[in-house]
Amino acid sequence: MADIAVTENIAVTSRARALKRFQASDSIFRWLTGGASFLIMAIFLGILLTLIGGSWLALGKFGWQFLTNSSWNAVTENFGAFPAIYGTLVTSIIAMVLAVPIGIGIAIFLTEICPRSLKRPIGIAIELLAGIPSIIYGIWGLFVFAPYFQTHAQPWIIDLFGNVPIMKDLFAGPPYGFGMFTAGLILAIMVLPFIASVTRDVFETAPAMLKEAAYGTGCTTWEVMWRIVLPFTQAGVVGGCMLALGRALGETMAVTFVIGNSHRIDPSLFAPATTISATIANEFAEAPDDMYKSALIACGLVLMGLTFTVLAAAQLMLRGFERRAGGKA
Amino acid sequence: MKPIARLIAAAAVAGFAITSASAADLTGAGATFPYPIYAKWAEAYKAKTGIGLNYQAIGSGGGIAQIKAKTVDFGASDKPLSPGELAAAGLTQFPTVIGGVVPVLNVPGIKAGELVLDGATLAQISLGNVKYWDDGSIKKLNPGVNLPHLSIVGVHRSDGSGTNFIFTNYLSKKSPEWASKVGAATSVEWPSGVGAKGNEGIAGVVAQTSGALGYVEYAYAKQKQLAYVRMINHDGVAVSPTAEAFQAASAKTDWAHSASFYVVLTDQVGHDAWPIAGATFILVYKQPGDAAKTKEVLKFFDWAYANGDGLAKSLDYVPLPDSTIAAIKKSWRDNISAAAIP
Amino acid sequence: MNRALYVRRRLVNRMFLALSIAAAGVGMVALGLILGALIVNGVQGLSPDLFTMNTPAPGSRGGLANAIVGSLELNGIAVLIGTPIGILGGTYLAEYGRHTWIAFFVRFANDILLSAPSILIGLFIYELVVAQDVIEELHGFSAIAGAMALAVIVIPVVVRTTENMLLLVPNTLREAAASIGAPRAISIRAVTWRAARAGIVTGVLLALARISGETAPLMFTAFGNPNMSTNLFQPISALPKVIYDFFNSALDDWHRIAWAGALIITATVLTLSVFARLLEGRRS
């Protein structure tokens, strides 16, 4: 930092030199950060171009029908991404519905309820879930969870909703053990730590003063969290959920082993299905001809588009938050 | 932190120079089915000659793509390329080992090898037309067996694989309905049943599901001692899946006259032949850019044909009969440029 | 005082707090089950061979030495490349471009990259680096291609968390720095980054945890290698790929080694996590 020189002359020139140095380092820094952003954009565009190039063949043949076609036949070369899109959306929704409340619940627990001595171990334990390789989730799901689910939980659930009008179809069918629900559940466990750790970090930045003021007016712990801390940190929490959703949409290994891999659409959540990532992972390595490969890459492009739509919707939601909170629209 | 960072950086730079992978290493990519035996052969070959082989099982499609892109020295595929495809790419192919597909089941009271099926019935089951184990068509083939009234749960490979190709190829040969409705490929649109990933996936699902009927690679069925099904072969004999049965599948095949070894060993003639067998293939360039490398590749397989039978059998792969090997060597001389032949 | 309201508020409070405890419980149970399976199966494969011998052929003795070294190299380079780009990018989004359109698009692109299936990222690097003929040394499978693919996975995670954390640093800190005449660059480095450091470290750790288990992007870039190699321009082995290959096989030996490998990855990520948290704890 600029130091105060002894004589006025030296002070003036060294100050001028220091200012010039700072200007230079400031613009270099600004260019560096801008350059990084540019690189990110370039990578994104590069991937997009690679995807478009690779899917040209398939999209040229099928056009928009690719999105609504339910057939997936390598022999007649009739490919449609609809079952994969359906599976991707449903499993991700299940994952988020389960993971968001539990993740936020864990964050609340860690910041408010947890006794100080247990805070670090439990916090680390939750983060451990993030460190487990996704293939282990898949193997665990296939060999440990799915059989248990099939023999103990699924029949019970199917019977429970046996006669309830809508739920009966949602939870119908022979208990395979795997299917969309199992995949969604395992995805939920996978993305849980993302939501929990980011939300916890974000909660800890909430100024103690705000919380104390709320307690001071007689709020219960829950009310402080729900009405003060969460609204204050909502942008950060949504950011954590975005990370989680991104992971859920694109996750391959964990889902591939337990989703049942069937290009069919079934109203039951217990039915086997497929997701875009699982389809690509399962079939790309063996796809022998160009049209098949192109169809798979087209699925990748569709996933990009899907993510785009979901994120745009989230952005709008965030804007709504900001506007209501009085921020810049 | 700073001095530590510097130390780490220095170690890293020094570390990057280490490699015990010599430049003479051969690279190959493709089919997952022969991965264990190629790895075993590579280990023995390296011990003998010092030349290493880096083979990665990225799938037959991957193998074909990589040899076409010239990022590897040879490609490997469970499904043979047609003569047209080979000519278009300037490649030639030859088989290395034989394997095959074994149907496995999980029906209470039925032990390994007790049930007998034939191709047509298997196709009807896979199409979803035969729904119960005590169906008339199954009963006819198994007069003495006590078949329960249980739903058949068909389990198939969800990932693309050579195993799928061999299985669907067989079903297409035995059932015109299957051939027209579904066809044969490494990945098809299964009309019914549940998909599982890999051999373990199928084995796992079959083990958990009462009434399941799936199919796995022969080596897997043998090593895991799964409850297999006997099949009625082309000659009308019910055979068990054994190494001899697999070899018998290739014994009468006229390899020498098939263009570019474009034969799928399903439903082959032979009293003891197992009907759902197949070979796995290597792809190299006819006019390789790096003739020396291709020569090393061929030398490797030459060595494997001569010395690798014992290793192959120990891993439950079926070595090719001598007549086939002679045909292969001839095809090398006929198709590949002289500089690349050992 | 309205007693009913008071009672209801307390009840609601108790209920939600109980639910939070239950949530933590669910997390711990899931963790316990998975880790339990991992430890029970992985411990059986642990042996000195694991760290001294290379990946074996079927039926032979072997270990994971080349895969461990390969993963260290790939993950290390990926984090080395990805973290600065990620932090700088996140800084741009939070500090310089907070409400500009450029930042909006970059943020969007970043979020989409975040959920791109890793196999597609692998294919992108394959086209860009492996399959190209322009730069001869880079043609073909190589460690550097694998590291680049992993870096592309690291960057969006770090950008997201960095931006989030920087946005949460109160403006009062920035204003204070400005008021003593600190130039922007220094104010960001010395004040804002330092305030958000814990969160940024979390982001880097999350990214590292993610790439530690990724197989698909390495299939067409790093390729794999049965021998020990650290050469940047040659194919290199990697733990997740070996685990995937070994699990897909029928051999019990390979399965045992695969479980041990999975245990190693998880244990490493955990240790790093703990280490980083301890370091943070000591400093603040």
PDB file of N, CA, C and O in Angstrom, chain A residues 22 26 29 33 37 39-40 46-47 50 105 125 127-128 133 136-137 201-202 218 220-223 243 246 300 303-304 307-308 311, chain C residues 9 13 16 20 23 31 34-35 85 88 92 96 108 111-115 117 120 124 159 168 183-185 202 244 262 266 270 273 277:
ATOM      1  N   PHE A  22      -1.398   1.481  -9.264  1.00  0.00           N
ATOM      2  CA  PHE A  22      -2.684   0.900  -8.897  1.00  0.00           C
ATOM      3  C   PHE A  22      -3.626   0.839 -10.090  1.00  0.00           C
ATOM      4  O   PHE A  22      -4.367  -0.120 -10.266  1.00  0.00           O
ATOM      5  N   ASP A  26      -5.070  -2.495 -11.311  1.00  0.00           N
ATOM      6  CA  ASP A  26      -6.527  -2.612 -11.340  1.00  0.00           C
ATOM      7  C   ASP A  26      -7.024  -3.069 -12.691  1.00  0.00           C
ATOM      8  O   ASP A  26      -7.880  -3.949 -12.780  1.00  0.00           O
ATOM      9  N   PHE A  29      -6.137  -6.672 -13.345  1.00  0.00           N
ATOM     10  CA  PHE A  29      -7.024  -7.543 -12.582  1.00  0.00           C
ATOM     11  C   PHE A  29      -8.393  -7.628 -13.229  1.00  0.00           C
ATOM     12  O   PHE A  29      -8.973  -8.703 -13.394  1.00  0.00           O
ATOM     13  N   THR A  33     -10.199 -11.028 -14.651  1.00  0.00           N
ATOM     14  CA  THR A  33     -11.516 -11.562 -14.305  1.00  0.00           C
ATOM     15  C   THR A  33     -12.417 -11.587 -15.536  1.00  0.00           C
ATOM     16  O   THR A  33     -13.153 -12.553 -15.758  1.00  0.00           O
ATOM     17  N   SER A  37     -14.221 -14.865 -17.419  1.00  0.00           N
ATOM     18  CA  SER A  37     -15.619 -14.949 -17.827  1.00  0.00           C
ATOM     19  C   SER A  37     -15.744 -15.251 -19.310  1.00  0.00           C
ATOM     20  O   SER A  37     -16.578 -16.054 -19.730  1.00  0.00           O
ATOM     21  N   LEU A  39     -13.613 -16.857 -21.080  1.00  0.00           N
ATOM     22  CA  LEU A  39     -13.244 -18.260 -21.277  1.00  0.00           C
ATOM     23  C   LEU A  39     -14.421 -19.165 -20.976  1.00  0.00           C
ATOM     24  O   LEU A  39     -14.702 -20.118 -21.703  1.00  0.00           O
ATOM     25  N   ILE A  40     -15.137 -18.851 -19.895  1.00  0.00           N
ATOM     26  CA  ILE A  40     -16.304 -19.662 -19.531  1.00  0.00           C
ATOM     27  C   ILE A  40     -17.334 -19.640 -20.654  1.00  0.00           C
ATOM     28  O   ILE A  40     -17.879 -20.668 -21.060  1.00  0.00           O
ATOM     29  N   GLY A  46     -18.380 -23.526 -27.123  1.00  0.00           N
ATOM     30  CA  GLY A  46     -17.685 -24.652 -27.748  1.00  0.00           C
ATOM     31  C   GLY A  46     -18.461 -25.942 -27.593  1.00  0.00           C
ATOM     32  O   GLY A  46     -18.649 -26.700 -28.551  1.00  0.00           O
ATOM     33  N   ILE A  47     -18.917 -26.183 -26.360  1.00  0.00           N
ATOM     34  CA  ILE A  47     -19.689 -27.410 -26.125  1.00  0.00           C
ATOM     35  C   ILE A  47     -20.975 -27.389 -26.926  1.00  0.00           C
ATOM     36  O   ILE A  47     -21.373 -28.386 -27.539  1.00  0.00           O
ATOM     37  N   THR A  50     -20.194 -28.165 -30.497  1.00  0.00           N
ATOM     38  CA  THR A  50     -19.901 -29.590 -30.661  1.00  0.00           C
ATOM     39  C   THR A  50     -21.185 -30.402 -30.642  1.00  0.00           C
ATOM     40  O   THR A  50     -21.371 -31.316 -31.449  1.00  0.00           O
ATOM     41  N   GLY A 105     -33.354 -28.318   6.276  1.00  0.00           N
ATOM     42  CA  GLY A 105     -33.523 -28.778   7.652  1.00  0.00           C
ATOM     43  C   GLY A 105     -32.191 -29.071   8.312  1.00  0.00           C
ATOM     44  O   GLY A 105     -31.947 -28.703   9.466  1.00  0.00           O
ATOM     45  N   ALA A 125     -19.649 -34.835   8.522  1.00  0.00           N
ATOM     46  CA  ALA A 125     -20.324 -36.065   8.120  1.00  0.00           C
ATOM     47  C   ALA A 125     -21.243 -35.809   6.936  1.00  0.00           C
ATOM     48  O   ALA A 125     -21.290 -36.587   5.980  1.00  0.00           O
ATOM     49  N   GLU A 127     -20.971 -33.472   4.725  1.00  0.00           N
ATOM     50  CA  GLU A 127     -20.177 -33.202   3.533  1.00  0.00           C
ATOM     51  C   GLU A 127     -19.563 -34.474   2.968  1.00  0.00           C
ATOM     52  O   GLU A 127     -19.271 -34.561   1.781  1.00  0.00           O
ATOM     53  N   LEU A 128     -19.392 -35.438   3.845  1.00  0.00           N
ATOM     54  CA  LEU A 128     -18.874 -36.731   3.384  1.00  0.00           C
ATOM     55  C   LEU A 128     -19.738 -37.325   2.291  1.00  0.00           C
ATOM     56  O   LEU A 128     -19.254 -37.952   1.356  1.00  0.00           O
ATOM     57  N   PRO A 133     -17.998 -41.216  -4.351  1.00  0.00           N
ATOM     58  CA  PRO A 133     -18.065 -41.225  -5.817  1.00  0.00           C
ATOM     59  C   PRO A 133     -19.439 -41.664  -6.284  1.00  0.00           C
ATOM     60  O   PRO A 133     -20.049 -42.550  -5.688  1.00  0.00           O
ATOM     61  N   ILE A 136     -20.456 -45.279  -6.589  1.00  0.00           N
ATOM     62  CA  ILE A 136     -20.770 -46.016  -5.367  1.00  0.00           C
ATOM     63  C   ILE A 136     -22.242 -45.897  -5.045  1.00  0.00           C
ATOM     64  O   ILE A 136     -22.874 -46.852  -4.596  1.00  0.00           O
ATOM     65  N   TYR A 137     -22.808 -44.704  -5.275  1.00  0.00           N
ATOM     66  CA  TYR A 137     -24.249 -44.570  -5.092  1.00  0.00           C
ATOM     67  C   TYR A 137     -24.976 -45.565  -5.982  1.00  0.00           C
ATOM     68  O   TYR A 137     -25.954 -46.179  -5.580  1.00  0.00           O
ATOM     69  N   ASP A 201     -23.424 -22.495   4.980  1.00  0.00           N
ATOM     70  CA  ASP A 201     -22.481 -21.388   4.833  1.00  0.00           C
ATOM     71  C   ASP A 201     -23.225 -20.067   4.707  1.00  0.00           C
ATOM     72  O   ASP A 201     -22.852 -19.055   5.301  1.00  0.00           O
ATOM     73  N   VAL A 202     -24.302 -20.124   3.955  1.00  0.00           N
ATOM     74  CA  VAL A 202     -25.071 -18.914   3.714  1.00  0.00           C
ATOM     75  C   VAL A 202     -25.779 -18.450   4.977  1.00  0.00           C
ATOM     76  O   VAL A 202     -25.815 -17.254   5.307  1.00  0.00           O
ATOM     77  N   GLY A 218     -39.242 -11.463  20.535  1.00  0.00           N
ATOM     78  CA  GLY A 218     -39.998 -12.612  21.021  1.00  0.00           C
ATOM     79  C   GLY A 218     -40.258 -13.692  19.992  1.00  0.00           C
ATOM     80  O   GLY A 218     -41.107 -14.546  20.187  1.00  0.00           O
ATOM     81  N   THR A 220     -39.838 -17.119  17.946  1.00  0.00           N
ATOM     82  CA  THR A 220     -39.290 -18.445  18.238  1.00  0.00           C
ATOM     83  C   THR A 220     -38.179 -18.721  17.242  1.00  0.00           C
ATOM     84  O   THR A 220     -38.043 -18.045  16.226  1.00  0.00           O
ATOM     85  N   THR A 221     -37.398 -19.751  17.540  1.00  0.00           N
ATOM     86  CA  THR A 221     -36.283 -20.089  16.663  1.00  0.00           C
ATOM     87  C   THR A 221     -36.770 -20.315  15.236  1.00  0.00           C
ATOM     88  O   THR A 221     -36.195 -19.813  14.274  1.00  0.00           O
ATOM     89  N   TRP A 222     -37.839 -21.063  15.131  1.00  0.00           N
ATOM     90  CA  TRP A 222     -38.367 -21.354  13.804  1.00  0.00           C
ATOM     91  C   TRP A 222     -38.754 -20.069  13.080  1.00  0.00           C
ATOM     92  O   TRP A 222     -38.480 -19.898  11.898  1.00  0.00           O
ATOM     93  N   GLU A 223     -39.416 -19.169  13.789  1.00  0.00           N
ATOM     94  CA  GLU A 223     -39.842 -17.939  13.142  1.00  0.00           C
ATOM     95  C   GLU A 223     -38.654 -17.123  12.685  1.00  0.00           C
ATOM     96  O   GLU A 223     -38.675 -16.498  11.621  1.00  0.00           O
ATOM     97  N   LEU A 243     -27.172 -25.497  -7.843  1.00  0.00           N
ATOM     98  CA  LEU A 243     -26.062 -26.451  -7.899  1.00  0.00           C
ATOM     99  C   LEU A 243     -26.595 -27.865  -7.814  1.00  0.00           C
ATOM    100  O   LEU A 243     -26.189 -28.757  -8.563  1.00  0.00           O
ATOM    101  N   GLY A 246     -28.643 -28.839 -10.882  1.00  0.00           N
ATOM    102  CA  GLY A 246     -27.742 -29.108 -11.998  1.00  0.00           C
ATOM    103  C   GLY A 246     -27.163 -30.507 -11.897  1.00  0.00           C
ATOM    104  O   GLY A 246     -27.100 -31.257 -12.863  1.00  0.00           O
ATOM    105  N   GLY A 300     -28.180 -35.099 -25.709  1.00  0.00           N
ATOM    106  CA  GLY A 300     -27.376 -34.196 -24.898  1.00  0.00           C
ATOM    107  C   GLY A 300     -27.773 -32.752 -25.137  1.00  0.00           C
ATOM    108  O   GLY A 300     -27.875 -31.951 -24.216  1.00  0.00           O
ATOM    109  N   LEU A 303     -30.862 -31.997 -23.374  1.00  0.00           N
ATOM    110  CA  LEU A 303     -30.644 -31.770 -21.939  1.00  0.00           C
ATOM    111  C   LEU A 303     -30.184 -30.344 -21.677  1.00  0.00           C
ATOM    112  O   LEU A 303     -30.625 -29.685 -20.740  1.00  0.00           O
ATOM    113  N   MET A 304     -29.293 -29.855 -22.564  1.00  0.00           N
ATOM    114  CA  MET A 304     -28.860 -28.470 -22.432  1.00  0.00           C
ATOM    115  C   MET A 304     -30.059 -27.535 -22.498  1.00  0.00           C
ATOM    116  O   MET A 304     -30.215 -26.612 -21.707  1.00  0.00           O
ATOM    117  N   THR A 307     -32.110 -27.762 -19.324  1.00  0.00           N
ATOM    118  CA  THR A 307     -31.468 -27.019 -18.248  1.00  0.00           C
ATOM    119  C   THR A 307     -31.693 -25.531 -18.430  1.00  0.00           C
ATOM    120  O   THR A 307     -31.993 -24.809 -17.477  1.00  0.00           O
ATOM    121  N   PHE A 308     -31.550 -25.083 -19.667  1.00  0.00           N
ATOM    122  CA  PHE A 308     -31.761 -23.693 -20.005  1.00  0.00           C
ATOM    123  C   PHE A 308     -33.142 -23.241 -19.547  1.00  0.00           C
ATOM    124  O   PHE A 308     -33.302 -22.223 -18.875  1.00  0.00           O
ATOM    125  N   LEU A 311     -33.499 -23.225 -15.723  1.00  0.00           N
ATOM    126  CA  LEU A 311     -32.763 -22.122 -15.122  1.00  0.00           C
ATOM    127  C   LEU A 311     -33.420 -20.778 -15.394  1.00  0.00           C
ATOM    128  O   LEU A 311     -33.457 -19.903 -14.522  1.00  0.00           O
TER     129      LEU A 311
ATOM    130  N   ARG C   9     -47.657 -21.013  18.389  1.00  0.00           N
ATOM    131  CA  ARG C   9     -46.326 -20.660  17.873  1.00  0.00           C
ATOM    132  C   ARG C   9     -45.268 -21.564  18.460  1.00  0.00           C
ATOM    133  O   ARG C   9     -44.348 -22.009  17.774  1.00  0.00           O
ATOM    134  N   ASN C  13     -42.973 -24.175  16.379  1.00  0.00           N
ATOM    135  CA  ASN C  13     -41.534 -24.109  16.555  1.00  0.00           C
ATOM    136  C   ASN C  13     -40.969 -25.477  16.883  1.00  0.00           C
ATOM    137  O   ASN C  13     -40.021 -25.951  16.260  1.00  0.00           O
ATOM    138  N   PHE C  16     -41.165 -27.916  13.820  1.00  0.00           N
ATOM    139  CA  PHE C  16     -40.173 -27.720  12.768  1.00  0.00           C
ATOM    140  C   PHE C  16     -38.758 -27.998  13.232  1.00  0.00           C
ATOM    141  O   PHE C  16     -37.922 -28.481  12.482  1.00  0.00           O
ATOM    142  N   SER C  20     -36.210 -30.668  11.705  1.00  0.00           N
ATOM    143  CA  SER C  20     -34.813 -30.404  11.339  1.00  0.00           C
ATOM    144  C   SER C  20     -33.899 -31.462  11.895  1.00  0.00           C
ATOM    145  O   SER C  20     -32.985 -31.926  11.227  1.00  0.00           O
ATOM    146  N   ALA C  23     -34.286 -34.389   9.878  1.00  0.00           N
ATOM    147  CA  ALA C  23     -33.578 -34.241   8.600  1.00  0.00           C
ATOM    148  C   ALA C  23     -32.114 -34.595   8.767  1.00  0.00           C
ATOM    149  O   ALA C  23     -31.540 -35.357   7.975  1.00  0.00           O
ATOM    150  N   LEU C  31     -25.819 -41.689   5.216  1.00  0.00           N
ATOM    151  CA  LEU C  31     -24.370 -41.729   5.216  1.00  0.00           C
ATOM    152  C   LEU C  31     -23.875 -43.018   5.834  1.00  0.00           C
ATOM    153  O   LEU C  31     -22.999 -43.690   5.298  1.00  0.00           O
ATOM    154  N   ILE C  34     -24.405 -46.080   3.511  1.00  0.00           N
ATOM    155  CA  ILE C  34     -23.512 -46.143   2.352  1.00  0.00           C
ATOM    156  C   ILE C  34     -22.071 -46.355   2.788  1.00  0.00           C
ATOM    157  O   ILE C  34     -21.360 -47.221   2.272  1.00  0.00           O
ATOM    158  N   LEU C  35     -21.642 -45.574   3.783  1.00  0.00           N
ATOM    159  CA  LEU C  35     -20.277 -45.734   4.262  1.00  0.00           C
ATOM    160  C   LEU C  35     -20.053 -47.126   4.820  1.00  0.00           C
ATOM    161  O   LEU C  35     -19.004 -47.731   4.631  1.00  0.00           O
ATOM    162  N   ILE C  85      -9.421 -19.886 -12.659  1.00  0.00           N
ATOM    163  CA  ILE C  85     -10.394 -19.409 -13.645  1.00  0.00           C
ATOM    164  C   ILE C  85     -11.753 -19.241 -12.984  1.00  0.00           C
ATOM    165  O   ILE C  85     -12.468 -18.251 -13.197  1.00  0.00           O
ATOM    166  N   LEU C  88     -11.706 -16.219 -10.519  1.00  0.00           N
ATOM    167  CA  LEU C  88     -11.689 -14.958 -11.266  1.00  0.00           C
ATOM    168  C   LEU C  88     -13.038 -14.706 -11.938  1.00  0.00           C
ATOM    169  O   LEU C  88     -13.568 -13.594 -11.911  1.00  0.00           O
ATOM    170  N   TYR C  92     -15.604 -11.649 -11.255  1.00  0.00           N
ATOM    171  CA  TYR C  92     -16.136 -10.729 -12.258  1.00  0.00           C
ATOM    172  C   TYR C  92     -17.640 -10.596 -12.103  1.00  0.00           C
ATOM    173  O   TYR C  92     -18.194  -9.503 -12.099  1.00  0.00           O
ATOM    174  N   TYR C  96     -17.550  -6.877 -10.662  1.00  0.00           N
ATOM    175  CA  TYR C  96     -17.512  -5.910 -11.756  1.00  0.00           C
ATOM    176  C   TYR C  96     -18.791  -5.882 -12.564  1.00  0.00           C
ATOM    177  O   TYR C  96     -19.207  -4.871 -13.068  1.00  0.00           O
ATOM    178  N   PHE C 108     -25.576 -17.484 -16.762  1.00  0.00           N
ATOM    179  CA  PHE C 108     -26.461 -18.467 -17.367  1.00  0.00           C
ATOM    180  C   PHE C 108     -25.668 -19.607 -17.993  1.00  0.00           C
ATOM    181  O   PHE C 108     -25.937 -20.781 -17.762  1.00  0.00           O
ATOM    182  N   ASP C 111     -24.265 -21.829 -15.380  1.00  0.00           N
ATOM    183  CA  ASP C 111     -25.210 -22.742 -14.753  1.00  0.00           C
ATOM    184  C   ASP C 111     -25.550 -23.904 -15.658  1.00  0.00           C
ATOM    185  O   ASP C 111     -25.776 -25.019 -15.196  1.00  0.00           O
ATOM    186  N   ILE C 112     -25.609 -23.649 -16.950  1.00  0.00           N
ATOM    187  CA  ILE C 112     -25.885 -24.750 -17.869  1.00  0.00           C
ATOM    188  C   ILE C 112     -24.697 -25.718 -17.900  1.00  0.00           C
ATOM    189  O   ILE C 112     -24.862 -26.932 -17.908  1.00  0.00           O
ATOM    190  N   LEU C 113     -23.493 -25.151 -17.901  1.00  0.00           N
ATOM    191  CA  LEU C 113     -22.305 -26.009 -17.859  1.00  0.00           C
ATOM    192  C   LEU C 113     -22.324 -26.891 -16.624  1.00  0.00           C
ATOM    193  O   LEU C 113     -21.875 -28.037 -16.647  1.00  0.00           O
ATOM    194  N   LEU C 114     -22.861 -26.345 -15.546  1.00  0.00           N
ATOM    195  CA  LEU C 114     -22.895 -27.046 -14.268  1.00  0.00           C
ATOM    196  C   LEU C 114     -23.647 -28.362 -14.378  1.00  0.00           C
ATOM    197  O   LEU C 114     -23.319 -29.336 -13.725  1.00  0.00           O
ATOM    198  N   SER C 115     -24.709 -28.379 -15.184  1.00  0.00           N
ATOM    199  CA  SER C 115     -25.504 -29.594 -15.253  1.00  0.00           C
ATOM    200  C   SER C 115     -25.267 -30.378 -16.529  1.00  0.00           C
ATOM    201  O   SER C 115     -25.982 -31.316 -16.809  1.00  0.00           O
ATOM    202  N   PRO C 117     -24.040 -33.216 -18.715  1.00  0.00           N
ATOM    203  CA  PRO C 117     -23.568 -34.551 -18.381  1.00  0.00           C
ATOM    204  C   PRO C 117     -22.077 -34.643 -18.700  1.00  0.00           C
ATOM    205  O   PRO C 117     -21.650 -34.221 -19.762  1.00  0.00           O
ATOM    206  N   LEU C 120     -20.567 -35.609 -22.078  1.00  0.00           N
ATOM    207  CA  LEU C 120     -20.550 -34.648 -23.181  1.00  0.00           C
ATOM    208  C   LEU C 120     -19.338 -33.737 -23.088  1.00  0.00           C
ATOM    209  O   LEU C 120     -18.757 -33.335 -24.095  1.00  0.00           O
ATOM    210  N   PHE C 124     -16.446 -33.206 -25.840  1.00  0.00           N
ATOM    211  CA  PHE C 124     -16.028 -31.891 -26.306  1.00  0.00           C
ATOM    212  C   PHE C 124     -14.498 -31.803 -26.317  1.00  0.00           C
ATOM    213  O   PHE C 124     -13.896 -31.393 -27.308  1.00  0.00           O
ATOM    214  N   VAL C 159     -17.117 -21.158  -9.836  1.00  0.00           N
ATOM    215  CA  VAL C 159     -17.701 -19.866 -10.187  1.00  0.00           C
ATOM    216  C   VAL C 159     -18.965 -19.622  -9.374  1.00  0.00           C
ATOM    217  O   VAL C 159     -19.154 -18.559  -8.779  1.00  0.00           O
ATOM    218  N   LEU C 168     -22.475 -12.282  -0.733  1.00  0.00           N
ATOM    219  CA  LEU C 168     -22.927 -12.198   0.650  1.00  0.00           C
ATOM    220  C   LEU C 168     -22.035 -11.334   1.518  1.00  0.00           C
ATOM    221  O   LEU C 168     -22.390 -11.003   2.640  1.00  0.00           O
ATOM    222  N   PRO C 183      -7.122   0.503  -3.863  1.00  0.00           N
ATOM    223  CA  PRO C 183      -7.576   0.301  -5.234  1.00  0.00           C
ATOM    224  C   PRO C 183      -8.427  -0.964  -5.309  1.00  0.00           C
ATOM    225  O   PRO C 183      -8.291  -1.858  -4.485  1.00  0.00           O
ATOM    226  N   ARG C 184      -9.292  -1.016  -6.323  1.00  0.00           N
ATOM    227  CA  ARG C 184     -10.275  -2.081  -6.467  1.00  0.00           C
ATOM    228  C   ARG C 184      -9.657  -3.467  -6.347  1.00  0.00           C
ATOM    229  O   ARG C 184     -10.131  -4.315  -5.594  1.00  0.00           O
ATOM    230  N   ALA C 185      -8.597  -3.681  -7.129  1.00  0.00           N
ATOM    231  CA  ALA C 185      -7.993  -5.008  -7.162  1.00  0.00           C
ATOM    232  C   ALA C 185      -7.561  -5.450  -5.768  1.00  0.00           C
ATOM    233  O   ALA C 185      -7.804  -6.569  -5.345  1.00  0.00           O
ATOM    234  N   THR C 202     -15.058 -24.185   0.352  1.00  0.00           N
ATOM    235  CA  THR C 202     -16.109 -25.199   0.211  1.00  0.00           C
ATOM    236  C   THR C 202     -16.368 -25.502  -1.253  1.00  0.00           C
ATOM    237  O   THR C 202     -16.496 -26.666  -1.653  1.00  0.00           O
ATOM    238  N   TYR C 244     -14.784 -48.458 -12.282  1.00  0.00           N
ATOM    239  CA  TYR C 244     -15.884 -48.743 -13.198  1.00  0.00           C
ATOM    240  C   TYR C 244     -15.595 -50.012 -13.995  1.00  0.00           C
ATOM    241  O   TYR C 244     -16.430 -50.893 -14.094  1.00  0.00           O
ATOM    242  N   ALA C 262     -12.785 -47.448  -4.168  1.00  0.00           N
ATOM    243  CA  ALA C 262     -13.854 -46.520  -3.812  1.00  0.00           C
ATOM    244  C   ALA C 262     -13.639 -45.989  -2.405  1.00  0.00           C
ATOM    245  O   ALA C 262     -13.848 -44.802  -2.124  1.00  0.00           O
ATOM    246  N   THR C 266     -13.107 -41.979  -1.264  1.00  0.00           N
ATOM    247  CA  THR C 266     -13.925 -41.335  -0.243  1.00  0.00           C
ATOM    248  C   THR C 266     -13.072 -40.883   0.927  1.00  0.00           C
ATOM    249  O   THR C 266     -13.240 -39.760   1.427  1.00  0.00           O
ATOM    250  N   LEU C 270     -12.622 -37.015   2.227  1.00  0.00           N
ATOM    251  CA  LEU C 270     -12.949 -36.688   3.609  1.00  0.00           C
ATOM    252  C   LEU C 270     -11.779 -36.015   4.307  1.00  0.00           C
ATOM    253  O   LEU C 270     -11.925 -34.980   4.958  1.00  0.00           O
ATOM    254  N   SER C 273     -11.269 -32.548   3.234  1.00  0.00           N
ATOM    255  CA  SER C 273     -12.343 -31.722   3.790  1.00  0.00           C
ATOM    256  C   SER C 273     -12.046 -31.337   5.225  1.00  0.00           C
ATOM    257  O   SER C 273     -12.093 -30.169   5.598  1.00  0.00           O
ATOM    258  N   ARG C 277     -11.150 -27.614   6.737  1.00  0.00           N
ATOM    259  CA  ARG C 277     -11.968 -26.984   7.776  1.00  0.00           C
ATOM    260  C   ARG C 277     -11.118 -26.636   8.991  1.00  0.00           C
ATOM    261  O   ARG C 277     -11.293 -25.593   9.611  1.00  0.00           O
TER     262      ARG C 277
END
